[in-house]
Amino acid sequence: MSNRPPDEELAAHIKRHIDEDGVYCPACGSDDYHMGRLHFECDASGVWARCVCSCGTVWFDCFTLARTEIVRWRGEL
């Protein structure tokens, strides 16, 4: 049996997690969590990180392209 909150409450937890830059577990509020062995994974659709909290919650933080910075343009020195 799951102790997952109702969809509306779960959405509020996730929104708060995102609004606060993902610095705590969306389930228990702890900052005692870590990313898995493969910190980031990616494919053509995006980048994500698997996070695991000491409370037992597991989630993926998913990232989108926010900006691009050109380091070198067409072989500039």
Coordinates of C-alpha atoms in Angstrom, one line a residue:
M1 CA 0.0 0.0 0.0
S2 CA 1.4 3.4 -1.0
N3 CA 1.5 6.3 1.4
R4 CA 1.9 8.7 -1.6
P5 CA -0.2 11.9 -1.1
P6 CA -3.2 12.7 -3.3
D7 CA -2.2 14.1 -6.7
E8 CA -3.0 17.7 -5.8
E9 CA -0.7 17.5 -2.7
L10 CA 2.0 15.7 -4.6
A11 CA 1.9 18.4 -7.3
A12 CA 2.4 21.0 -4.5
H13 CA 5.4 19.2 -3.1
I14 CA 7.0 19.0 -6.6
K15 CA 6.3 22.6 -7.3
R16 CA 7.9 23.7 -4.1
H17 CA 10.9 21.4 -4.8
I18 CA 11.4 23.1 -8.2
D19 CA 10.7 26.7 -6.9
E20 CA 13.4 26.2 -4.3
D21 CA 16.0 24.9 -6.8
G22 CA 15.7 21.3 -5.8
V23 CA 17.7 21.6 -2.6
Y24 CA 15.6 19.3 -0.5
C25 CA 13.6 16.0 -0.8
P26 CA 10.2 16.7 -2.2
A27 CA 8.7 14.1 0.2
C28 CA 10.2 14.8 3.6
G29 CA 12.0 18.2 3.2
S30 CA 15.4 16.8 4.1
D31 CA 18.6 18.1 2.4
D32 CA 20.2 14.6 3.2
Y33 CA 19.8 13.1 -0.3
H34 CA 22.2 12.1 -3.0
M35 CA 22.3 11.5 -6.7
G36 CA 22.9 7.9 -7.9
R37 CA 26.1 6.5 -9.2
L38 CA 25.5 7.9 -12.6
H39 CA 24.9 11.4 -11.5
F40 CA 23.4 12.6 -14.8
E41 CA 22.0 10.7 -17.8
C42 CA 20.9 12.1 -21.1
D43 CA 19.5 11.3 -24.5
A44 CA 18.2 13.4 -27.4
S45 CA 15.1 14.4 -25.2
G46 CA 17.0 15.9 -22.2
V47 CA 19.1 15.4 -19.1
W48 CA 18.0 14.0 -15.8
A49 CA 19.5 13.0 -12.4
R50 CA 18.3 10.1 -10.2
C51 CA 18.0 11.3 -6.6
V52 CA 17.6 9.1 -3.5
C53 CA 16.7 10.4 0.0
S54 CA 17.4 8.7 3.3
C55 CA 13.5 8.6 3.8
G56 CA 13.3 6.1 0.9
T57 CA 11.9 8.5 -1.7
V58 CA 13.5 8.2 -5.2
W59 CA 12.9 10.8 -8.0
F60 CA 14.4 12.2 -11.1
D61 CA 15.3 15.9 -11.4
C62 CA 14.9 16.7 -15.1
F63 CA 16.7 19.6 -16.8
T64 CA 16.0 21.8 -19.8
L65 CA 18.2 24.0 -21.8
A66 CA 18.4 27.4 -20.2
R67 CA 21.1 29.1 -22.2
T68 CA 24.0 28.6 -24.6
E69 CA 27.5 30.2 -24.2
I70 CA 29.8 30.1 -27.2
V71 CA 33.4 29.2 -26.1
R72 CA 35.0 29.3 -29.5
W73 CA 33.5 30.3 -32.8
R74 CA 34.6 28.3 -35.9
G75 CA 38.2 27.7 -34.9
E76 CA 39.0 31.1 -33.3
L77 CA 42.1 31.1 -31.3

